[in-house]
Coordinates of C-alpha atoms in Angstrom, one line a residue:
Chain A
M253 CA 0.0 0.0 0.0
T254 CA 2.8 2.4 0.9
V255 CA 4.5 1.6 -2.4
Y256 CA 1.2 2.3 -4.2
L257 CA 0.7 5.5 -2.4
I258 CA 4.2 6.7 -3.3
A259 CA 3.7 5.8 -6.9
T260 CA 0.4 7.7 -7.0
L261 CA 1.8 10.7 -5.3
T262 CA 4.6 10.8 -7.9
V263 CA 2.1 10.7 -10.7
V264 CA 0.1 13.5 -8.9
A265 CA 3.2 15.6 -8.8
I266 CA 3.9 15.2 -12.5
A267 CA 0.3 16.0 -13.4
A268 CA 0.3 19.0 -11.1
L269 CA 3.3 20.4 -13.0
A270 CA 1.5 20.0 -16.3
G271 CA -1.6 21.6 -14.8
L272 CA 0.4 24.5 -13.4
A273 CA 2.0 25.1 -16.8
L274 CA -1.4 25.2 -18.5
N275 CA -2.8 27.4 -15.7
L276 CA -0.1 30.0 -16.5
Q277 CA -0.7 29.8 -20.2
W278 CA -4.5 29.4 -20.4
G279 CA -5.7 30.4 -16.9
M280 CA -3.7 33.5 -16.5
G281 CA -2.6 34.3 -20.1
G282 CA -5.7 33.2 -22.0
L283 CA -3.5 31.3 -24.4
V284 CA -5.2 28.0 -25.4
N285 CA -2.5 25.4 -25.7
F286 CA -3.8 22.2 -27.0
G287 CA -0.3 21.1 -27.9
L288 CA 0.7 20.8 -24.3
F289 CA 1.3 17.1 -24.7
G290 CA 3.8 17.7 -27.5
L291 CA 6.0 19.9 -25.4
Y292 CA 5.7 17.4 -22.5
M293 CA 6.8 14.6 -24.8
L294 CA 9.7 16.7 -26.0
G295 CA 10.8 17.2 -22.5
A296 CA 10.6 13.5 -21.8
Y297 CA 12.6 12.7 -24.9
I298 CA 15.4 15.3 -24.4
A299 CA 15.8 14.1 -20.8
G300 CA 15.5 10.4 -21.7
L301 CA 17.9 10.5 -24.6
L302 CA 20.5 12.5 -22.8
T303 CA 20.4 10.3 -19.8
V304 CA 20.8 7.2 -21.9
Q305 CA 23.9 8.9 -23.4
G306 CA 25.4 9.1 -19.9
V307 CA 24.5 12.7 -19.1
P308 CA 23.7 13.0 -15.3
P309 CA 19.9 13.1 -14.8
L310 CA 19.8 16.6 -13.2
L311 CA 21.8 18.1 -16.1
A312 CA 19.5 16.3 -18.6
L313 CA 16.5 17.7 -16.8
A314 CA 17.9 21.2 -17.0
A315 CA 18.6 20.7 -20.7
A316 CA 15.0 19.5 -21.3
M317 CA 13.7 22.6 -19.5
I318 CA 15.8 25.0 -21.6
G319 CA 15.1 23.2 -24.8
V320 CA 11.4 23.0 -24.4
A321 CA 11.2 26.6 -23.2
A322 CA 13.1 27.8 -26.3
L323 CA 10.9 25.8 -28.7
S324 CA 7.8 26.9 -26.9
A325 CA 8.8 30.5 -27.1
V326 CA 9.4 30.2 -30.9
S327 CA 6.0 28.6 -31.4
A328 CA 4.4 31.5 -29.5
L329 CA 5.7 34.0 -32.1
I330 CA 2.7 33.2 -34.3
S331 CA 0.2 33.4 -31.4
V332 CA -0.2 37.2 -31.6
R333 CA -2.0 37.0 -35.0
L334 CA -4.3 34.2 -34.1
S335 CA -7.6 34.2 -32.2
E336 CA -8.1 31.6 -29.5
D337 CA -9.6 28.7 -31.4
Y338 CA -7.0 29.0 -34.2
L339 CA -4.3 29.0 -31.7
A340 CA -5.7 25.8 -30.2
I341 CA -5.6 24.1 -33.6
V342 CA -2.2 25.4 -34.5
T343 CA -0.6 24.2 -31.2
L344 CA -2.3 20.9 -31.6
G345 CA -0.9 20.6 -35.1
F346 CA 2.5 21.5 -33.9
A347 CA 2.4 18.8 -31.2
E348 CA 1.2 16.2 -33.7
C349 CA 4.1 17.1 -36.1
L350 CA 6.5 16.7 -33.2
R351 CA 5.1 13.3 -32.5
L352 CA 5.5 12.3 -36.1
V353 CA 9.1 13.4 -36.2
I354 CA 9.8 11.5 -33.0
S355 CA 8.0 8.4 -34.3
Y356 CA 9.9 8.3 -37.6
E357 CA 13.3 9.7 -37.0
G358 CA 14.6 6.5 -35.5
W359 CA 18.3 7.3 -35.8
L360 CA 17.7 10.0 -33.2
T361 CA 14.8 8.8 -31.1
K362 CA 14.6 5.0 -31.6
G363 CA 11.3 5.6 -33.3
M364 CA 8.4 3.4 -32.2
L365 CA 10.7 1.1 -30.3
G366 CA 11.0 3.7 -27.7
V367 CA 13.9 4.7 -25.4
A368 CA 14.5 2.1 -22.7
G369 CA 16.8 2.0 -19.7
I370 CA 16.5 5.6 -18.7
E371 CA 18.2 6.1 -15.3
R372 CA 16.1 7.3 -12.5
P373 CA 17.8 9.6 -10.1
F374 CA 18.3 8.5 -6.4
Q375 CA 17.6 4.9 -7.4
D376 CA 20.8 3.7 -5.7
I377 CA 20.7 5.8 -2.6
W378 CA 21.3 4.2 0.8
P379 CA 19.4 2.7 2.6
R380 CA 18.2 0.5 -0.3
G381 CA 14.6 0.6 -1.2
F382 CA 14.3 4.3 -0.4
G383 CA 14.9 5.2 -4.1
D384 CA 11.2 5.7 -4.8
I385 CA 10.8 8.0 -1.8
G386 CA 13.9 10.0 -3.0
F387 CA 12.3 10.4 -6.4
L388 CA 9.0 11.4 -4.9
A389 CA 10.8 14.0 -2.8
L390 CA 12.5 15.3 -6.0
A391 CA 9.1 15.6 -7.7
L392 CA 7.5 17.3 -4.8
L393 CA 10.4 19.7 -4.5
A394 CA 9.9 20.5 -8.2
V395 CA 6.2 21.2 -7.6
A396 CA 7.0 23.3 -4.6
V397 CA 9.5 25.4 -6.5
V398 CA 7.3 25.8 -9.5
Y399 CA 4.3 26.7 -7.3
T400 CA 6.3 29.3 -5.4
V401 CA 7.7 30.8 -8.6
L402 CA 4.2 31.0 -10.2
Q403 CA 2.6 32.4 -7.1
G404 CA 5.3 35.1 -7.1
L405 CA 4.7 35.7 -10.7
A406 CA 1.0 36.0 -10.3
R407 CA 1.4 38.7 -7.7
S408 CA 4.1 40.5 -9.5
P409 CA 3.6 43.4 -11.9
F410 CA 4.3 40.9 -14.7
G411 CA 1.4 38.8 -13.5
R412 CA -0.9 41.8 -13.7
L413 CA 0.4 42.4 -17.2
V414 CA -0.3 38.8 -18.2
R415 CA -3.8 38.9 -16.9
A416 CA -4.4 42.3 -18.6
T417 CA -3.2 40.8 -21.9
R418 CA -5.7 38.0 -21.4
D419 CA -8.6 40.3 -20.7
D420 CA -7.9 43.0 -23.3
P421 CA -4.8 42.9 -25.5
G422 CA -5.8 46.1 -27.1
V423 CA -5.5 48.1 -23.9
V424 CA -2.1 46.5 -23.1
E425 CA -0.9 47.5 -26.6
A426 CA -2.3 51.0 -26.1
L427 CA -0.3 51.3 -22.8
G428 CA 2.9 50.8 -24.7
K429 CA 3.5 47.1 -23.7
S430 CA 4.2 44.5 -26.3
V431 CA 1.5 41.8 -26.3
L432 CA 3.8 39.6 -28.3
S433 CA 6.6 39.8 -25.8
V434 CA 4.3 38.9 -22.9
R435 CA 2.9 35.9 -24.8
V436 CA 6.4 34.7 -25.8
R437 CA 7.5 34.9 -22.2
V438 CA 4.4 33.1 -20.9
F439 CA 4.9 30.3 -23.4
A440 CA 8.6 30.1 -22.5
V441 CA 8.0 29.8 -18.8
G442 CA 5.1 27.3 -19.4
G443 CA 7.4 25.4 -21.7
A444 CA 10.1 25.2 -19.1
I445 CA 7.6 23.7 -16.6
L446 CA 6.4 21.2 -19.2
G447 CA 10.0 20.2 -19.9
L448 CA 10.4 19.6 -16.2
A449 CA 7.2 17.5 -16.1
G450 CA 8.2 15.6 -19.1
S451 CA 11.7 14.8 -17.8
L452 CA 10.2 13.5 -14.5
H453 CA 7.9 11.4 -16.6
A454 CA 10.9 9.9 -18.5
F455 CA 12.8 9.3 -15.2
Y456 CA 9.9 7.8 -13.4
Y457 CA 8.8 5.3 -16.1
T458 CA 12.4 4.7 -17.3
Y459 CA 11.0 3.8 -20.7
I460 CA 9.3 6.2 -23.2
D461 CA 7.8 5.7 -26.6
P462 CA 5.6 7.9 -28.8
T463 CA 2.3 6.1 -27.9
Q464 CA 2.6 7.2 -24.3
F465 CA 2.0 10.8 -25.3
G466 CA -1.3 11.9 -26.8
P467 CA -4.0 14.5 -26.5
I468 CA -5.3 12.8 -23.4
I469 CA -2.4 14.5 -21.5
T470 CA -3.7 17.8 -22.7
A471 CA -7.2 16.8 -21.6
Y472 CA -5.9 16.0 -18.1
A473 CA -4.2 19.3 -17.8
F474 CA -7.3 21.2 -18.9
M475 CA -9.4 19.2 -16.4
A476 CA -7.0 20.1 -13.6
V477 CA -7.3 23.8 -14.6
V478 CA -11.0 23.8 -15.0
V479 CA -11.6 21.9 -11.7
G480 CA -9.1 24.1 -9.9
G481 CA -10.5 27.3 -11.3
R482 CA -8.8 29.3 -14.0
G483 CA -5.9 31.3 -12.6
S484 CA -5.8 29.7 -9.2
N485 CA -2.5 27.8 -8.7
R486 CA -3.6 26.4 -5.4
G487 CA -6.8 25.2 -7.0
V488 CA -4.8 23.4 -9.7
L489 CA -2.7 21.6 -7.0
V490 CA -5.8 20.3 -5.2
A491 CA -7.5 19.4 -8.5
A492 CA -4.5 17.4 -9.8
F493 CA -4.4 15.6 -6.5
S494 CA -8.1 14.6 -6.5
L495 CA -8.2 13.9 -10.2
I496 CA -5.3 11.5 -10.2
F497 CA -6.5 9.8 -7.0
L498 CA -9.9 9.3 -8.5
L499 CA -8.4 8.0 -11.8
E500 CA -5.9 5.7 -10.1
G501 CA -8.5 4.6 -7.6
S502 CA -10.7 3.5 -10.5
R503 CA -8.1 0.9 -11.4
F504 CA -9.4 -1.1 -8.5
L505 CA -12.8 -1.3 -10.2
I506 CA -11.4 -4.2 -12.1
D507 CA -11.7 -6.3 -9.0
L508 CA -15.3 -5.2 -8.3
V509 CA -16.9 -5.5 -11.8
P510 CA -16.7 -9.1 -13.1
G511 CA -16.1 -9.9 -16.7
I512 CA -14.3 -6.7 -17.7
G513 CA -10.9 -6.6 -19.3
A514 CA -8.1 -4.2 -18.8
S515 CA -8.6 -2.4 -22.1
E516 CA -12.4 -2.0 -21.5
L517 CA -11.6 -0.6 -18.1
A518 CA -9.1 1.9 -19.7
A519 CA -11.8 2.9 -22.1
I520 CA -14.3 3.5 -19.3
R521 CA -11.8 5.6 -17.4
L522 CA -11.0 7.8 -20.4
F523 CA -14.7 8.0 -21.2
L524 CA -15.2 9.4 -17.7
V525 CA -12.4 11.9 -18.2
G526 CA -14.2 13.2 -21.4
V527 CA -17.6 13.3 -19.8
G528 CA -16.2 14.8 -16.6
L529 CA -14.7 17.7 -18.6
V530 CA -18.0 18.6 -20.2
V531 CA -20.0 18.2 -17.0
L532 CA -17.6 20.4 -15.2
L533 CA -17.7 23.1 -17.8
I534 CA -21.5 23.0 -17.7
F535 CA -22.1 22.9 -13.9
K536 CA -18.9 24.4 -12.4
P537 CA -17.4 26.7 -15.0
D538 CA -15.4 28.7 -12.5
G539 CA -14.0 25.6 -10.8
F540 CA -13.4 25.3 -7.1
G541 CA -10.5 27.7 -6.7
R542 CA -10.2 31.4 -7.2
E543 CA -7.8 33.6 -8.9
P544 CA -5.9 35.8 -6.5
R545 CA -6.9 39.4 -6.3
S546 CA -9.8 39.1 -8.7
A547 CA -12.3 40.7 -6.3
L548 CA -12.1 44.0 -8.1
A549 CA -12.6 42.4 -11.5
E550 CA -15.7 40.7 -10.2
K551 CA -17.2 43.9 -8.8
T552 CA -16.9 45.7 -12.1
R553 CA -18.2 42.8 -14.1
Chain B
M134 CA 2.0 12.8 -62.1
G135 CA -1.5 12.2 -63.5
Q136 CA -2.0 9.4 -61.0
L137 CA -0.9 11.8 -58.1
L138 CA -3.5 14.3 -59.2
V139 CA -6.2 11.7 -59.2
N140 CA -5.1 10.4 -55.8
G141 CA -5.0 14.0 -54.6
L142 CA -8.5 14.6 -55.9
V143 CA -9.8 11.6 -54.0
T144 CA -7.9 12.6 -50.8
G145 CA -9.5 16.0 -51.2
L146 CA -12.9 14.6 -51.7
L147 CA -12.5 12.5 -48.5
L148 CA -11.7 15.7 -46.7
A149 CA -14.5 17.7 -48.3
L150 CA -17.5 16.2 -46.4
P151 CA -16.0 16.6 -42.8
A152 CA -14.6 20.0 -43.7
L153 CA -18.1 21.0 -44.9
A154 CA -19.6 19.6 -41.7
L155 CA -17.1 21.5 -39.6
S156 CA -17.5 24.9 -41.3
L157 CA -21.3 24.5 -41.3
T158 CA -21.4 24.1 -37.5
F159 CA -18.8 26.8 -37.2
S160 CA -20.7 29.4 -39.2
V161 CA -23.9 28.8 -37.3
L162 CA -22.6 28.1 -33.8
R163 CA -19.4 30.0 -33.8
F164 CA -17.2 27.3 -32.3
A165 CA -14.7 24.9 -33.8
N166 CA -15.9 21.4 -33.2
Y167 CA -12.8 19.5 -32.1
A168 CA -14.9 16.3 -31.9
I169 CA -15.4 16.1 -35.7
G170 CA -12.8 13.4 -35.9
S171 CA -14.6 11.3 -33.4
Y172 CA -17.9 11.8 -35.2
L173 CA -16.3 10.3 -38.2
T174 CA -15.0 7.3 -36.2
C175 CA -18.4 6.8 -34.6
G176 CA -20.2 6.9 -37.9
A177 CA -17.8 4.5 -39.4
Y178 CA -18.4 2.0 -36.6
L179 CA -22.1 2.3 -36.6
V180 CA -22.1 1.4 -40.3
Y181 CA -19.7 -1.4 -39.5
V182 CA -22.3 -2.9 -37.2
G183 CA -24.9 -2.8 -39.9
N184 CA -22.6 -4.0 -42.7
V185 CA -20.7 -6.7 -41.0
L186 CA -22.6 -7.8 -37.9
F187 CA -26.0 -7.6 -39.4
G188 CA -24.8 -8.5 -42.9
W189 CA -26.6 -5.6 -44.7
P190 CA -25.3 -4.3 -48.0
L191 CA -22.9 -1.4 -47.5
L192 CA -25.3 1.1 -49.1
L193 CA -28.1 0.3 -46.8
A194 CA -25.8 0.1 -43.7
A195 CA -24.3 3.5 -44.7
S196 CA -27.7 5.1 -45.0
V197 CA -29.1 3.8 -41.8
G198 CA -25.8 4.6 -40.0
A199 CA -25.7 8.1 -41.3
V200 CA -29.2 8.9 -40.2
L201 CA -28.7 7.2 -36.8
F202 CA -25.5 9.2 -36.3
A203 CA -27.2 12.5 -37.3
V204 CA -29.7 11.9 -34.5
I205 CA -26.8 11.1 -32.1
A206 CA -25.1 14.4 -33.2
V207 CA -28.2 16.3 -32.2
A208 CA -28.4 14.4 -28.9
I209 CA -24.7 15.3 -28.2
D210 CA -25.5 18.9 -28.9
W211 CA -28.5 18.8 -26.6
L212 CA -26.5 17.2 -23.7
A213 CA -23.1 18.9 -24.1
F214 CA -23.1 22.0 -26.2
R215 CA -26.5 23.5 -25.7
P216 CA -26.0 24.3 -22.0
L217 CA -22.8 26.1 -23.0
R218 CA -24.3 28.0 -25.9
N219 CA -23.8 31.4 -24.5
R220 CA -20.2 30.9 -23.3
S221 CA -17.1 31.8 -25.2
G222 CA -15.9 29.8 -28.2
V223 CA -13.0 28.4 -26.2
T224 CA -15.2 26.9 -23.5
L225 CA -17.1 25.1 -26.3
L226 CA -13.8 24.1 -27.8
V227 CA -12.6 22.5 -24.6
A228 CA -16.0 20.9 -24.1
S229 CA -15.8 19.4 -27.6
M230 CA -12.4 18.0 -26.6
G231 CA -14.2 16.2 -23.8
V232 CA -16.8 15.0 -26.2
A233 CA -14.2 13.7 -28.6
I234 CA -12.4 11.7 -25.8
A235 CA -15.7 10.3 -24.6
L236 CA -16.9 9.2 -28.0
E237 CA -13.6 7.6 -29.0
N238 CA -13.6 5.6 -25.8
V239 CA -17.2 4.4 -26.2
V240 CA -16.0 3.0 -29.5
R241 CA -12.9 1.4 -27.9
F242 CA -15.1 -0.1 -25.2
F243 CA -17.3 -2.0 -27.6
A244 CA -14.9 -2.6 -30.5
G245 CA -11.5 -2.8 -29.0
N246 CA -8.4 -1.4 -30.7
S247 CA -7.9 -3.8 -33.6
P248 CA -8.6 -2.4 -37.1
R249 CA -11.5 -3.8 -39.1
A250 CA -12.7 -3.7 -42.7
Y251 CA -16.1 -3.4 -44.3
D252 CA -17.6 -6.4 -46.1
V253 CA -17.1 -5.4 -49.7
A254 CA -16.1 -7.4 -52.7
V255 CA -12.6 -6.8 -54.0
A256 CA -12.5 -5.7 -57.6
R257 CA -9.8 -4.9 -60.1
P258 CA -9.0 -1.2 -60.5
I259 CA -10.3 0.5 -63.6
R260 CA -7.6 1.8 -66.0
F261 CA -7.7 4.9 -68.1
G262 CA -4.4 4.9 -70.0
D263 CA -1.8 5.2 -67.3
I264 CA -4.2 6.2 -64.5
R265 CA -5.7 3.6 -62.2
L266 CA -8.8 4.2 -60.3
N267 CA -9.9 1.8 -57.5
H268 CA -13.5 1.0 -57.1
E269 CA -13.3 2.5 -53.6
Q270 CA -12.0 5.7 -55.1
L271 CA -14.9 5.7 -57.6
T272 CA -17.4 5.2 -54.7
I273 CA -15.8 8.0 -52.9
L274 CA -16.0 10.2 -55.9
M275 CA -19.6 9.6 -56.6
T276 CA -20.8 9.7 -52.9
V277 CA -19.1 12.9 -52.2
I278 CA -20.3 14.6 -55.3
A279 CA -23.9 13.5 -54.7
A280 CA -23.7 14.6 -51.0
L281 CA -22.2 18.0 -52.0
A282 CA -24.9 18.5 -54.6
V283 CA -27.7 17.8 -52.0
V284 CA -26.2 20.1 -49.4
W285 CA -25.7 22.8 -52.0
I286 CA -29.3 22.6 -53.1
V287 CA -30.5 22.6 -49.5
F288 CA -28.3 25.6 -48.7
R289 CA -29.1 27.6 -51.7
F290 CA -32.7 27.0 -52.7
T291 CA -34.7 25.9 -49.7
R292 CA -36.3 27.8 -46.8
L293 CA -34.1 25.8 -44.4
G294 CA -31.0 27.0 -46.3
R295 CA -32.1 30.6 -46.1
M296 CA -32.8 30.2 -42.3
M297 CA -29.3 28.7 -41.8
R298 CA -27.6 31.5 -43.7
A299 CA -29.7 34.1 -41.8
V300 CA -28.7 32.6 -38.4
A301 CA -25.1 32.4 -39.5
D302 CA -25.0 36.0 -40.5
N303 CA -26.7 37.4 -37.5
P304 CA -28.5 35.2 -34.9
D305 CA -30.3 38.2 -33.2
L306 CA -31.7 39.6 -36.4
A307 CA -32.8 36.2 -37.5
A308 CA -34.6 35.7 -34.2
V309 CA -36.4 39.0 -34.7
R310 CA -37.6 37.8 -38.0
G311 CA -39.1 34.8 -36.3
I312 CA -36.5 32.1 -37.1
S313 CA -36.2 29.6 -34.3
R314 CA -32.5 29.3 -33.6
G315 CA -33.0 26.0 -31.8
R316 CA -34.6 24.4 -34.8
V317 CA -31.9 25.7 -37.2
V318 CA -29.2 24.5 -34.9
A319 CA -30.8 21.0 -34.7
C320 CA -30.9 20.9 -38.5
V321 CA -27.3 22.0 -38.8
W322 CA -26.3 19.1 -36.5
L323 CA -28.4 16.7 -38.5
I324 CA -26.6 17.7 -41.7
S325 CA -23.2 17.8 -40.1
G326 CA -23.7 14.4 -38.4
T327 CA -24.8 12.8 -41.6
L328 CA -21.8 14.2 -43.5
A329 CA -19.4 13.2 -40.8
A330 CA -20.8 9.6 -40.7
L331 CA -20.7 9.3 -44.4
S332 CA -17.1 10.5 -44.6
G333 CA -16.3 8.0 -41.8
V334 CA -17.6 5.2 -44.1
L335 CA -15.6 6.5 -47.0
V336 CA -12.4 6.8 -44.9
G337 CA -13.1 3.3 -43.6
L338 CA -13.5 2.1 -47.2
D339 CA -10.3 3.8 -48.3
A340 CA -8.2 2.4 -45.4
N341 CA -9.4 0.7 -42.2
V342 CA -12.0 1.1 -39.5
E343 CA -10.2 1.8 -36.3
P344 CA -10.6 4.0 -33.2
Q345 CA -7.8 6.3 -34.3
M346 CA -9.1 6.9 -37.8
G347 CA -11.0 10.1 -37.2
W348 CA -8.1 11.5 -35.1
T349 CA -5.7 11.3 -38.1
Y350 CA -8.2 13.3 -40.1
L351 CA -8.7 16.0 -37.6
L352 CA -5.9 18.3 -38.6
P353 CA -6.3 18.0 -42.4
V354 CA -10.1 18.7 -41.9
F355 CA -9.4 21.8 -39.9
T356 CA -6.8 22.9 -42.4
A357 CA -9.2 22.3 -45.3
A358 CA -11.9 24.3 -43.6
I359 CA -9.5 27.2 -42.7
L360 CA -8.2 27.1 -46.2
G361 CA -11.6 27.8 -47.6
G362 CA -12.4 30.4 -44.9
I363 CA -13.9 28.5 -42.0
A364 CA -17.2 30.5 -41.9
N365 CA -17.9 29.8 -45.6
P366 CA -19.2 26.2 -45.9
M367 CA -19.0 25.8 -49.7
A368 CA -15.5 27.2 -49.9
A369 CA -14.4 24.5 -47.5
V370 CA -14.9 22.0 -50.3
A371 CA -12.5 24.0 -52.5
G372 CA -10.1 24.1 -49.6
A373 CA -10.3 20.4 -49.2
L374 CA -9.6 19.7 -52.8
T375 CA -6.6 22.1 -52.8
L376 CA -5.2 20.5 -49.7
G377 CA -5.7 17.0 -51.0
I378 CA -3.8 17.7 -54.2
A379 CA -1.1 19.6 -52.3
E380 CA -0.6 16.7 -49.9
E381 CA -0.3 14.2 -52.8
L382 CA 2.1 16.4 -54.7
A383 CA 4.2 16.8 -51.6
T384 CA 4.9 13.1 -51.6
L385 CA 7.2 13.8 -54.5
V386 CA 9.7 15.5 -52.2
L387 CA 8.8 14.3 -48.7
P388 CA 8.3 10.8 -47.2
V389 CA 4.6 9.8 -47.2
H390 CA 4.3 9.6 -43.4
Y391 CA 5.2 13.3 -43.2
R392 CA 2.2 14.6 -45.1
M393 CA 0.7 15.9 -41.8
I394 CA 3.7 18.2 -41.7
V395 CA 2.8 19.6 -45.1
T396 CA -0.8 20.1 -43.8
F397 CA 0.5 21.9 -40.7
L398 CA 2.9 24.2 -42.6
L399 CA 0.2 25.1 -45.1
M400 CA -2.2 25.9 -42.2
V401 CA 0.4 28.1 -40.4
A402 CA 1.4 29.9 -43.6
L403 CA -2.3 30.5 -44.4
L404 CA -3.2 31.8 -41.0
L405 CA -0.3 34.2 -41.0
L406 CA -0.7 35.5 -44.5
R407 CA -4.4 35.2 -45.2
P408 CA -6.3 34.4 -42.0
L409 CA -9.7 34.7 -43.7
G410 CA -9.0 31.8 -45.9
L411 CA -8.3 31.7 -49.7
F412 CA -11.9 32.5 -50.5
G413 CA -13.0 34.1 -47.2
K414 CA -14.5 37.5 -46.8
R415 CA -14.2 39.6 -43.7
W416 CA -17.4 39.1 -41.8
V417 CA -19.1 41.7 -39.6
T418 CA -19.1 40.8 -35.9
K419 CA -21.4 42.5 -33.5

């Protein structure tokens, strides 16, 4: 049970990172990023491939963060001319193309075979068997750092600027701030977080292949942000925790319902994710958390 | 070269129906239906049930399946999209992502992951000089042209078509003139659901019936619709043909599995240079 708890908490931490990244980009910045899973995948691949080449994990993790942040920033350059739904489609297309390249450029990425034997940090620490706890600690530390940075960002003048860009880019432009630069920076920071989440994924599972990454990861992140309340980082943390526990908990349904196979169960769980997303949008559109300092905005609405 | 053009034309025709369905719902409902790919998959599987499990001829199975799925599309709208009608387009977009995942996994639950094929006789391709045309391609050609003609007539010459155009242009004004928005929206979903299901059958005929099939078409369909100007249903067809031919011609220089990248680059270039689409007009927003 303890082993299971540790494993689930690690997954929660990784999901929370993806949710926090999306919360920065969509919740605060109003930038709909459907291609989240592509950047997450890229993070996993950079970290995984470097580690297999013998680069120390923490260095590989840093490289993944920087690499994904850079690519993410570049992809944001076109965002300024696109409205929200077009941006969603373009980011999705970008992620799909990334997945294609990773699937077919076998000389670099091992293609569909996947990258095996990725080293997990802290696996050999003393006393033996505490490796999982060590890794969980690393993941939780990552969440704590990201959370603190994002909270600071949300309360800083830059956070105000980001929210203003979301609510009315025209006004921001009129005040002499560059909307494009704000969006590029938001995408870069979000990308760095996704790179971090992706690297942790690669370290944790020690094996990655292109089929692990799909739009469902984007859906999880959107769910976390919708449940948590757009703009509320604390909400996202709580949401990621409860979502993953519900989803992981539903694995045990297989013991309760007779005559149901693993793939059927997986289909049911993903079905519930989809339905849950719609139901939440209908009945609880503002989520359960609250954006900090939005009281004024609510009064004037 | 001639063969590539023919293949491109067929690819384009395959994209034409879902692109039309997408831009139809977009122009009336003002949101991009991300679930269109899953609609295609569901339609294909419904027809598979009729064709293979019940042993009906494909034509009968396709007709029944398309009608059935049209009703399902209206039901989905009723359950998922109608309660969100007055929210922003992005909320609806995220909701349609939820719908897409849910639908795809309903299919997976009942049908599993393995690819299936319709029960049709295998026939020799027809030859015109150097150019070969499969029977599947011929079916695609005829079905799509017939469907397009029907939709064009409905859109252009009937009262329903006028009402749809009126609601697309200005829902409030249309409401003042006594047009029931709810009824028009239901009709739009009926048409869009039929078209999506039909194209699902055609895609299944062209390749395989599998849970992923609609997903692989999602991006090309969106690109085709954007290419035509997403709010202009008939131009979506022209966009689809253009994209189909561009994709096939691109195989001259790029490996086949990278055609999605061609699609993507085309979409980005288009959105940056001519966001209203090749044939789009700037529309007046309130």
